[in-house]
XYZ file of C-alpha atoms in Angstrom:
700
model
C 0.947 -56.576 -5.658
C 0.586 -52.848 -6.102
C -2.591 -50.949 -5.382
C -4.169 -49.790 -8.690
C -6.144 -47.075 -6.923
C -2.970 -45.572 -5.512
C -1.397 -45.664 -8.950
C -4.377 -43.843 -10.427
C -4.265 -41.167 -7.749
C -0.536 -40.677 -8.276
C -1.034 -40.255 -12.008
C -3.802 -37.704 -11.459
C -1.634 -35.765 -9.043
C 1.350 -35.685 -11.377
C -0.897 -34.451 -14.174
C -2.209 -31.635 -12.016
C -5.759 -33.048 -12.044
C -5.913 -33.805 -8.368
C -5.972 -30.589 -6.430
C -5.745 -31.672 -2.821
C -4.234 -34.196 -0.513
C -4.376 -35.078 3.146
C -7.977 -33.992 3.815
C -11.384 -35.478 3.293
C -12.982 -32.154 2.326
C -10.913 -29.845 0.174
C -11.174 -26.103 0.633
C -9.246 -25.575 -2.608
C -9.379 -27.511 -5.847
C -6.925 -27.034 -8.677
C -8.670 -25.484 -11.670
C -6.449 -24.224 -14.477
C -9.247 -23.873 -17.007
C -9.072 -20.082 -16.871
C -5.291 -19.918 -17.343
C -3.639 -19.072 -20.668
C -1.924 -21.813 -22.613
C 0.635 -21.841 -25.383
C 4.269 -20.906 -25.946
C 6.098 -19.361 -22.988
C 3.451 -20.173 -20.391
C 5.365 -23.109 -18.931
C 8.420 -21.198 -17.808
C 10.437 -20.818 -14.602
C 8.445 -18.381 -12.482
C 9.904 -16.958 -9.296
C 7.167 -14.564 -8.203
C 3.573 -13.506 -8.847
C 1.830 -10.255 -7.957
C -1.749 -9.014 -8.403
C -3.013 -5.565 -9.296
C -5.588 -3.821 -11.457
C -3.449 -2.522 -14.322
C -6.332 -1.109 -16.367
C -8.420 0.053 -13.381
C -11.493 -1.866 -14.513
C -12.261 -3.389 -11.115
C -10.737 -6.859 -11.427
C -7.395 -8.426 -10.548
C -4.713 -8.833 -13.184
C -1.469 -10.760 -12.583
C 2.226 -10.346 -13.395
C 4.946 -12.977 -13.194
C 8.706 -12.777 -12.661
C 10.172 -15.407 -14.972
C 13.730 -16.541 -15.295
C 15.121 -17.795 -12.050
C 18.122 -20.075 -12.322
C 17.014 -21.707 -15.544
C 17.832 -18.958 -18.019
C 16.590 -15.744 -19.504
C 12.815 -15.537 -19.874
C 10.198 -12.965 -20.675
C 8.287 -11.644 -17.675
C 4.566 -12.056 -18.281
C 1.246 -10.347 -17.692
C -2.180 -11.991 -17.484
C -5.186 -9.728 -17.989
C -8.437 -10.658 -16.294
C -11.185 -10.960 -18.899
C -13.744 -9.231 -16.670
C -14.332 -5.463 -16.660
C -13.078 -3.709 -19.800
C -12.455 -7.029 -21.517
C -16.188 -7.799 -21.252
C -15.541 -11.487 -20.759
C -15.887 -13.918 -17.865
C -14.176 -12.653 -14.721
C -11.490 -14.992 -13.426
C -10.409 -16.112 -16.896
C -7.043 -14.725 -17.970
C -5.539 -13.645 -21.276
C -1.778 -13.648 -21.703
C -1.178 -10.203 -23.212
C 2.572 -10.086 -22.692
C 3.278 -9.518 -26.367
C 1.161 -6.354 -26.556
C 1.448 -4.807 -23.080
C 5.051 -5.507 -21.990
C 8.467 -4.505 -23.315
C 10.250 -7.380 -25.041
C 13.072 -8.439 -22.700
C 14.985 -11.521 -21.658
C 15.331 -11.230 -17.876
C 16.339 -13.450 -15.012
C 13.807 -11.972 -12.626
C 13.567 -12.988 -8.986
C 10.844 -10.581 -7.943
C 8.284 -8.353 -9.627
C 6.139 -5.752 -7.872
C 3.206 -3.522 -8.709
C 3.740 0.011 -7.377
C 2.584 3.482 -8.392
C 6.100 4.913 -8.303
C 5.258 8.083 -10.275
C 2.224 8.843 -8.064
C -0.223 9.373 -10.922
C -2.900 6.894 -9.829
C -2.086 3.928 -12.072
C 0.193 1.054 -11.128
C 3.680 0.677 -12.521
C 6.079 -2.279 -12.249
C 9.537 -2.892 -10.763
C 11.435 -6.125 -11.425
C 14.451 -7.438 -9.522
C 16.958 -9.275 -11.724
C 20.040 -11.372 -11.111
C 22.188 -8.926 -13.007
C 25.411 -10.362 -11.580
C 24.985 -13.225 -14.035
C 23.801 -11.397 -17.115
C 24.355 -7.681 -16.502
C 20.685 -6.959 -16.953
C 20.007 -4.711 -13.997
C 16.712 -4.085 -12.279
C 13.915 -2.610 -14.379
C 11.399 0.218 -14.059
C 8.320 -0.256 -16.266
C 5.958 2.703 -16.384
C 2.218 2.413 -16.967
C 1.458 4.453 -20.083
C -1.821 5.814 -18.692
C -2.553 9.134 -16.940
C 0.475 11.473 -16.888
C 2.161 9.443 -19.642
C -0.834 10.206 -21.848
C -0.961 6.757 -23.413
C -3.144 3.687 -23.019
C -3.808 2.594 -19.450
C -2.452 -0.864 -18.637
C 0.325 -0.884 -21.237
C 3.979 -0.517 -20.187
C 7.185 1.092 -21.370
C 10.719 0.479 -20.066
C 12.010 3.689 -18.433
C 14.890 2.130 -16.502
C 17.416 4.509 -18.027
C 15.646 7.591 -16.604
C 14.406 6.390 -13.210
C 17.719 6.076 -11.329
C 19.501 9.235 -10.129
C 23.249 9.464 -9.541
C 24.236 5.800 -9.687
C 27.967 5.515 -9.072
C 28.255 9.250 -8.447
C 28.775 11.328 -5.276
C 26.691 9.959 -2.391
C 26.140 6.622 -4.119
C 27.533 3.473 -2.504
C 27.609 1.773 -5.906
C 31.093 1.599 -7.429
C 31.267 3.349 -10.813
C 32.398 0.110 -12.428
C 29.106 -1.551 -11.470
C 26.993 0.993 -13.371
C 25.674 -0.465 -16.627
C 25.170 1.281 -19.971
C 21.386 0.832 -19.784
C 21.194 3.097 -16.729
C 21.060 0.475 -13.975
C 23.754 -1.391 -12.007
C 25.246 -4.848 -11.419
C 23.469 -6.622 -8.633
C 21.930 -9.908 -7.621
C 18.536 -8.736 -6.471
C 16.237 -11.325 -4.944
C 13.515 -9.136 -3.517
C 12.390 -5.591 -2.913
C 9.621 -3.761 -1.141
C 8.154 -0.303 -1.444
C 6.793 2.096 1.128
C 6.731 5.759 2.050
C 9.715 5.597 4.389
C 10.146 9.381 4.708
C 6.420 10.299 4.923
C 6.458 12.631 1.938
C 3.613 10.994 0.028
C 5.462 8.783 -2.464
C 6.800 5.234 -2.586
C 10.451 4.597 -1.724
C 12.409 1.411 -2.440
C 14.139 -1.070 -0.143
C 16.323 -3.209 -2.367
C 17.902 -6.491 -1.275
C 20.795 -8.398 -2.733
C 21.767 -12.002 -2.247
C 25.333 -11.309 -1.227
C 26.401 -14.926 -1.239
C 26.250 -14.880 -5.016
C 29.188 -12.488 -5.006
C 31.252 -14.453 -2.560
C 31.065 -11.612 -0.084
C 28.796 -9.177 1.770
C 26.661 -7.029 -0.482
C 24.537 -4.262 1.008
C 20.814 -3.910 1.071
C 20.168 -0.412 -0.283
C 17.491 2.231 0.196
C 16.403 4.543 -2.610
C 14.188 7.559 -1.968
C 11.607 8.777 -4.458
C 12.137 12.406 -5.498
C 8.369 12.857 -5.956
C 8.397 12.276 -9.713
C 9.191 8.569 -9.688
C 12.975 8.923 -9.834
C 15.130 7.341 -7.190
C 18.301 8.443 -5.410
C 20.171 6.306 -2.891
C 19.742 7.081 0.798
C 23.321 6.895 1.990
C 23.951 9.286 4.931
C 27.612 8.277 5.269
C 28.311 9.018 1.616
C 30.643 6.031 1.488
C 31.259 4.450 -1.920
C 32.415 0.860 -2.331
C 35.345 0.020 -4.591
C 33.840 -3.397 -5.414
C 30.377 -4.845 -4.941
C 31.306 -6.091 -1.487
C 31.444 -4.417 1.896
C 34.786 -5.148 3.499
C 35.640 -5.221 7.173
C 35.976 -1.680 8.464
C 33.750 -0.033 5.846
C 31.137 2.258 7.398
C 27.480 1.436 7.569
C 25.491 2.934 4.755
C 22.163 3.730 6.379
C 21.711 1.946 9.723
C 23.044 2.242 13.225
C 22.550 0.072 16.233
C 23.257 -3.350 17.651
C 26.440 -5.192 16.784
C 25.647 -8.260 14.720
C 27.731 -11.389 14.391
C 28.561 -10.601 10.785
C 28.996 -6.862 11.217
C 31.669 -5.158 9.190
C 32.028 -2.333 11.680
C 33.785 -4.027 14.551
C 33.247 -1.153 16.962
C 29.595 -2.027 17.185
C 28.662 1.656 17.011
C 26.968 1.107 13.706
C 25.256 -1.926 12.273
C 26.280 -3.088 8.864
C 23.743 -3.825 6.174
C 25.681 -6.554 4.455
C 23.228 -9.252 3.694
C 22.151 -12.332 1.903
C 18.562 -11.157 1.923
C 16.026 -13.239 0.045
C 13.061 -11.192 1.266
C 12.293 -7.657 2.415
C 9.078 -6.410 4.057
C 8.117 -2.958 5.323
C 5.422 -2.190 7.861
C 4.770 -0.232 11.025
C 6.003 -2.748 13.575
C 6.210 -0.454 16.610
C 2.926 1.441 16.163
C 4.373 4.922 15.577
C 2.985 5.295 12.004
C 6.275 5.183 10.140
C 7.501 2.150 8.232
C 10.100 -0.179 9.687
C 12.051 -2.838 7.782
C 11.963 -6.598 8.323
C 15.016 -8.025 6.637
C 15.009 -11.739 5.881
C 18.243 -13.496 5.028
C 19.676 -16.811 4.004
C 23.173 -16.736 5.466
C 22.559 -14.651 8.578
C 19.885 -13.962 11.161
C 16.780 -12.048 10.096
C 16.961 -8.441 11.202
C 14.595 -5.624 12.124
C 15.453 -1.978 11.458
C 13.369 0.608 13.323
C 12.514 3.779 11.415
C 13.263 6.711 13.724
C 11.583 9.415 11.635
C 8.710 9.841 14.083
C 11.020 10.014 17.100
C 13.714 12.318 15.724
C 12.122 14.127 12.777
C 14.909 12.830 10.525
C 14.908 9.643 8.471
C 17.247 7.148 10.100
C 17.235 3.455 10.973
C 18.485 1.494 13.938
C 19.090 -2.241 14.065
C 16.922 -3.470 16.973
C 17.001 -7.167 16.089
C 18.370 -8.386 19.405
C 15.775 -6.468 21.401
C 12.840 -7.255 19.101
C 13.265 -10.944 18.310
C 13.229 -13.842 20.777
C 16.684 -14.911 22.013
C 18.328 -17.941 20.469
C 15.424 -18.739 18.204
C 17.213 -18.459 14.837
C 19.942 -20.613 13.324
C 21.356 -17.813 11.231
C 20.828 -19.688 7.999
C 18.155 -20.523 5.433
C 15.686 -17.918 6.644
C 14.129 -17.649 3.215
C 11.098 -15.461 3.598
C 8.599 -13.855 5.944
C 5.167 -12.243 5.829
C 3.650 -9.514 7.979
C 0.034 -9.609 9.089
C -2.163 -9.135 12.132
C -2.972 -12.807 12.594
C -4.069 -12.447 16.238
C -6.370 -9.481 15.539
C -4.960 -7.126 18.169
C -4.098 -4.253 15.832
C -0.384 -4.736 15.179
C 1.744 -6.613 12.666
C 2.906 -10.100 13.568
C 5.427 -12.233 11.661
C 5.208 -15.505 9.827
C 8.820 -16.629 9.412
C 9.516 -19.289 6.811
C 12.318 -21.610 7.893
C 12.579 -19.565 11.111
C 14.493 -21.268 12.720
C 16.244 -23.966 10.812
C 13.787 -25.767 8.590
C 10.707 -24.945 10.613
C 8.156 -22.205 10.019
C 7.369 -19.980 12.995
C 4.558 -17.678 14.064
C 5.851 -14.693 16.034
C 3.410 -12.482 17.956
C 3.978 -8.720 18.322
C 3.315 -7.228 21.758
C 2.403 -3.910 20.093
C 5.770 -2.224 20.495
C 7.982 -4.423 18.281
C 8.823 -7.160 20.743
C 8.063 -10.604 19.325
C 7.328 -13.923 21.004
C 7.346 -17.236 19.207
C 3.913 -18.820 19.716
C 4.101 -21.774 17.345
C 6.186 -23.859 14.983
C 3.833 -24.781 12.162
C 2.979 -28.450 11.767
C 4.290 -30.132 8.606
C 6.576 -27.216 7.796
C 9.738 -28.234 6.041
C 13.004 -27.373 4.390
C 11.524 -26.568 1.009
C 8.809 -24.146 2.099
C 9.523 -21.120 -0.067
C 6.814 -18.412 0.185
C 3.677 -17.763 2.201
C 0.666 -15.514 1.856
C -2.089 -14.565 4.284
C -5.748 -14.966 3.345
C -9.100 -15.548 5.002
C -10.205 -18.581 3.039
C -13.141 -19.429 5.357
C -14.253 -15.794 5.737
C -14.409 -15.925 9.530
C -12.604 -12.595 9.805
C -9.073 -13.704 10.704
C -5.956 -14.410 8.669
C -5.231 -17.941 7.554
C -2.058 -18.931 5.696
C -1.099 -20.597 2.422
C 2.503 -21.833 1.993
C 4.159 -22.739 -1.314
C 6.625 -25.645 -1.116
C 9.434 -26.127 -3.609
C 9.671 -29.918 -3.610
C 6.515 -31.157 -1.947
C 2.927 -30.310 -1.229
C 1.774 -26.774 -0.627
C -0.049 -26.260 2.673
C -3.157 -24.432 3.823
C -3.332 -23.482 7.502
C -6.410 -22.347 9.398
C -6.306 -19.751 12.151
C -8.263 -21.793 14.667
C -9.438 -19.257 17.227
C -8.321 -15.939 15.784
C -5.255 -15.850 18.038
C -2.744 -16.811 15.364
C -2.328 -20.479 16.298
C -2.577 -22.407 13.032
C -3.655 -25.934 12.195
C -3.004 -27.757 8.927
C -6.266 -28.275 7.039
C -5.178 -29.117 3.498
C -2.178 -30.002 1.375
C -2.512 -29.039 -2.259
C -0.710 -29.563 -5.519
C 1.706 -32.334 -6.427
C 4.323 -34.122 -4.408
C 8.073 -34.292 -4.855
C 9.107 -34.812 -8.455
C 6.328 -32.625 -9.806
C 6.004 -28.862 -9.926
C 8.245 -26.689 -7.786
C 6.256 -23.935 -6.037
C 8.197 -20.744 -5.435
C 5.450 -18.236 -4.619
C 1.714 -17.996 -4.014
C -0.551 -14.929 -3.973
C -4.167 -14.967 -2.847
C -6.950 -12.656 -4.087
C -10.557 -12.995 -5.189
C -9.778 -12.844 -8.893
C -13.041 -14.500 -9.984
C -15.166 -12.010 -8.030
C -17.260 -14.544 -6.117
C -16.439 -13.172 -2.667
C -13.728 -15.579 -1.495
C -9.961 -15.671 -2.129
C -8.406 -17.814 -4.848
C -4.733 -18.658 -5.339
C -2.191 -18.582 -8.134
C 0.988 -20.532 -7.464
C 4.206 -19.604 -9.300
C 6.069 -22.689 -10.491
C 9.745 -23.157 -11.297
C 11.365 -25.801 -13.520
C 9.444 -24.916 -16.685
C 6.134 -25.927 -15.158
C 2.925 -24.021 -15.838
C 1.689 -21.793 -13.025
C -1.271 -23.316 -11.180
C -4.606 -21.918 -10.027
C -6.611 -23.073 -7.016
C -10.270 -22.117 -6.629
C -11.950 -21.741 -3.274
C -14.842 -24.209 -2.952
C -16.352 -22.915 0.287
C -18.145 -19.961 -1.346
C -18.509 -18.055 1.916
C -19.013 -14.320 1.403
C -16.923 -11.697 3.133
C -19.006 -9.695 5.621
C -16.088 -8.386 7.695
C -15.324 -4.676 7.515
C -11.797 -3.268 7.505
C -10.404 -2.345 10.911
C -8.742 0.982 11.733
C -7.388 0.431 15.241
C -4.830 3.241 15.370
C -4.979 6.760 14.005
C -2.436 9.513 14.276
C -3.357 12.184 16.818
C -3.670 15.787 15.647
C -2.714 18.692 17.872
C -4.337 22.123 17.777
C -3.343 24.176 14.741
C -2.875 27.808 13.795
C -4.387 28.160 10.340
C -1.782 28.211 7.576
C -1.629 27.605 3.842
C 0.132 24.213 3.763
C -1.811 21.083 4.506
C -0.384 18.496 6.877
C -0.247 14.684 6.685
C -1.986 12.295 9.034
C -1.761 8.524 9.016
C -3.794 5.545 10.089
C -3.359 1.793 10.294
C -5.850 -0.135 8.164
C -6.288 -3.893 8.472
C -8.640 -6.332 6.818
C -9.016 -10.086 6.552
C -6.652 -10.022 3.560
C -2.932 -9.615 2.965
C -2.172 -5.954 3.262
C -1.288 -5.635 -0.420
C -5.019 -6.267 -1.031
C -5.947 -3.618 1.539
C -3.856 -1.050 -0.380
C -6.627 -0.937 -2.969
C -9.426 -0.193 -0.472
C -11.005 3.260 -0.987
C -9.994 5.030 2.212
C -11.009 8.546 3.279
C -10.963 11.019 6.129
C -14.308 12.659 6.941
C -14.049 16.078 8.627
C -16.542 18.419 10.228
C -15.826 21.975 11.322
C -18.260 23.389 13.844
C -20.669 20.626 12.849
C -20.453 21.390 9.110
C -19.325 18.447 6.973
C -16.450 19.042 4.529
C -15.864 17.017 1.346
C -14.211 13.689 2.138
C -10.414 13.643 1.798
C -8.960 10.682 -0.079
C -6.146 8.784 1.623
C -3.470 6.905 -0.303
C -1.568 3.834 0.776
C 1.932 4.293 2.187
C 2.182 0.506 1.843
C 2.652 -1.677 4.875
C -0.643 -1.273 6.755
C -0.399 2.554 6.673
C -2.627 5.008 4.811
C -1.801 8.707 4.536
C -4.062 11.700 3.983
C -3.253 15.407 3.767
C -5.648 17.525 5.839
C -6.272 21.205 5.050
C -4.075 23.476 7.142
C -6.386 26.503 6.880
C -9.375 25.316 8.947
C -10.703 27.429 11.826
C -13.043 26.239 14.530
C -13.684 22.929 16.256
C -12.563 20.156 13.913
C -13.637 16.538 14.291
C -12.628 13.687 11.993
C -12.933 9.956 11.408
C -11.250 7.567 9.013
C -13.254 5.112 6.906
C -12.183 2.298 4.583
C -14.344 0.147 2.295
C -13.438 -3.246 0.857
C -14.508 -4.743 -2.479
C -17.666 -6.132 -0.933
C -18.879 -2.757 0.403
C -18.003 -3.576 3.986
C -17.011 -0.266 5.573
C -15.001 0.217 8.731
C -14.534 3.480 10.629
C -12.071 4.673 13.216
C -12.537 6.408 16.498
C -12.869 10.182 16.228
C -10.023 12.650 16.506
C -10.505 16.298 17.451
C -8.520 19.512 17.353
C -9.060 23.262 17.161
C -7.964 25.499 14.314
C -7.382 29.131 15.241
C -6.291 32.352 13.535
C -5.553 35.976 14.410
C -6.188 37.121 10.827
C -9.089 39.533 10.216
C -10.369 38.024 6.989
C -14.107 37.838 7.669
C -16.655 40.516 8.611
C -20.422 41.157 8.359
C -22.370 44.120 7.092
C -25.931 45.189 6.334
C -29.176 43.863 7.750
C -30.486 40.332 8.224
C -34.112 39.239 7.742
C -35.542 36.600 10.086
C -37.282 33.460 8.956
C -40.655 32.378 10.339
C -38.900 30.807 13.323
C -37.583 34.220 14.308
C -33.969 33.456 13.310
C -32.041 34.707 10.329
C -29.946 32.339 8.230
C -26.196 32.592 8.813
C -22.933 32.077 6.968
C -19.829 30.954 8.857
C -16.273 30.917 7.534
C -14.734 27.505 8.251
C -11.296 28.210 6.742
C -8.931 31.044 5.913
C -8.772 31.827 2.150
C -5.063 31.592 1.387
C -4.157 31.410 -2.298
C -3.953 27.780 -3.401
C -6.331 26.504 -0.702
C -10.066 25.835 -0.490
C -12.435 28.235 1.265
C -15.138 26.345 3.152
C -18.326 28.151 4.243
C -21.037 26.803 6.530
C -24.641 27.714 5.677
C -27.225 27.535 8.493
C -31.003 27.906 8.421
C -34.249 26.025 8.976
C -34.090 22.240 8.597
C -34.784 21.179 5.023
C -35.156 24.736 3.757
C -34.259 25.626 0.181
C -31.345 28.026 -0.039
C -29.887 30.505 -2.522
C -26.319 31.685 -2.020
C -24.636 34.516 -3.918
C -21.023 35.643 -4.244
C -20.549 39.145 -5.709
C -17.903 41.821 -6.191
C -19.741 44.645 -4.374
C -21.801 45.383 -1.285
C -24.595 47.831 -0.426
C -25.685 49.128 2.982
C -28.929 47.203 2.643
C -31.730 47.362 0.129
C -35.152 46.321 1.349
C -36.970 44.134 -1.132
C -40.668 44.814 -0.425
C -42.351 41.764 1.026
C -39.165 39.722 0.814
C -35.787 40.311 2.477
C -32.989 42.835 2.667
C -30.392 42.633 -0.117
C -26.858 43.289 1.169
C -24.788 42.419 -1.938
C -24.786 43.842 -5.430
C -22.520 44.285 -8.456
C -21.497 41.339 -10.580
C -22.518 37.873 -9.487
C -19.324 35.827 -9.413
C -21.022 32.611 -8.331
C -24.445 31.473 -7.185
C -25.540 28.137 -5.750
C -28.858 26.684 -4.632
C -29.901 23.525 -2.863
C -31.498 22.246 0.315
C -30.254 22.392 3.886
C -30.010 19.042 5.666
C -32.040 17.790 8.614
C -29.863 19.899 10.894
C -30.393 22.970 8.724
C -26.819 22.912 7.393
C -24.946 22.870 4.113
C -21.316 23.442 3.172
C -19.969 25.469 0.246
C -16.374 24.737 -0.831
C -14.609 27.210 -3.147
C -11.102 26.662 -4.594
C -8.902 29.742 -4.220
C -6.554 29.860 -7.197
C -2.796 30.035 -6.706
C -2.674 33.258 -8.723
C -5.279 35.122 -6.647
C -3.515 37.928 -4.746
C -3.801 38.605 -1.051
C -6.172 41.445 -0.146
C -8.896 40.564 -2.657
C -12.347 41.000 -1.052
C -15.569 39.363 -2.200
C -19.071 39.563 -0.748
C -21.765 37.024 -0.095
C -25.272 36.561 1.209
C -27.518 33.583 1.943
C -31.300 33.439 1.403
C -33.593 30.645 2.558
C -37.125 29.779 1.553
C -39.163 27.837 4.067
C -41.481 26.184 1.578
C -43.667 29.315 1.212
C -42.998 31.629 -1.687
C -43.628 34.763 0.278
C -41.477 33.890 3.269
C -37.898 34.594 2.209
C -35.193 35.091 4.843
C -31.762 36.625 4.347
C -28.476 36.618 6.210
C -26.197 39.526 6.879
C -23.775 40.269 4.102
C -20.311 38.907 4.590
C -16.999 40.242 3.309
C -14.153 37.744 2.906
C -10.616 38.856 2.093
C -7.901 36.568 0.725
C -4.728 36.317 2.811
């Protein structure tokens, strides 16, 4: 006789009403009440990504629909919090109004600010080999587009440069009329590979679909959101496939078993890649490439920009990965994250090796050791995502399974060794999980999960029931050193590694800044932008003079702020741009206020001036177009400047008696222009005014 209780539980699971299995206390419970319903929602979704498309402070979601089942419309869910003035964590399907109308077979979809204007755009990878669709660039209509933020237009036809032309590996016959090219793209990743301040593209192709070896390609951003292939050899294929003897397109290094360059001098980039990830694996602040594959071993390509000054990649797979650990097949996917908390990126490898999921620990210099095969991992595990579900400060792991239960793993001691704590979803014969992304989309302080489902099943949402708040600040373990500088007009980039108890695509949205002081005077904070991976990049002023000290700081959504160690350097100059004149008048403490030039005023830079006087004193600062030898103001101070007042500022000095004035120097201002300034302080008594010397500053 059958067990009626078991039957009831099975029915609840198949209906999606039972959100956990295998544990007595569920950390996650399935709750789809905030998900849209209606036509098109139950589709075949390959991928989900989160971002704030309308910059209203909550997480929106996009979905790559299509897969193997047919052409579908990619979708966008808008969080009803923020600008929508509704309950946060409840989603509206606004595909019909915000997205172009297309019928794609999308494998991957990514948020990225590819035009560098501060809003997030979208790139979708499509199986164009079947339907000649090509991969798509969708531009956010806000900011430089001058339209409505969070609404998208298809600009695929204008975003590629030189496809099928000189320097392109793509055969002319593979270029499509809509401005893209024939491909079977399964995944992509973005990052600033060449350290020029914009997002470049690493683009995979599942070569097995062509019956041959199809290259992974790199496309560099020209700074305006248009992409040209990085192909140093200049070789162009005659078909979609790399044949034996064809040169490598962008990588050199170790001879691989499937290499097409039999000399071994260069590594091929033929692939069957189902997943691509970029991150700084060797700790040198440039982005390396982790290249997952299905029909060959996973591979690691080291970016040699930092070492050589020129963008190039070397295949270091044999040296970086443990020997004999991979089967060379079915290595579906991987994720990068610092799961042992030591300040470098480790690897979760799905079906690495065989049909087992592996945790690989980085020694800090891109040498990996396998520390664990995950319990209950299996052949149909498809995607994983890091999260800190219990808010203990380390990275846990959620794994989506195609034919069985999804799995939640807990990082037991913070060292990356995982234990299975929950199995969620429905068993074989139900939904087919292809991807899972984890963010706090309901704003309650802990991460939730959306699971992308294939086979025309509705995507599923799991809510965190622990309700533990995040009190862990971001970590900035490594910062790029800065050498002493001779003051010059151009700024220079510096980079830092930023980690948090989130997947790093969540960390990309953390407000991150560099705080600088020059001679003890604080300058305005400098905003850093994500280079993707775990890297942030800021451009420091090149015109500073004096002793410079700086720290990095990053703040998460819960106002937890982390800071780095300090870096220091000296800025010097031989230019005579700054001189004093006239007479100073002492304050009651016997010292006159002073003005110090903290930077050289080149056209197109910012002039920073340090004001010094009595602690807490009120100050009055004047910039004029003339000077006088000194005019005594009876009972007050000596006036050293006259003529037209170009600018005047007033305020209070801080507890150290300091304030900073920052003046933009226009690009059109000629060299040799001299202006004059003087500082007055008032020590709380109307009759006791003190004045500095006059100062002449000449643009360079």
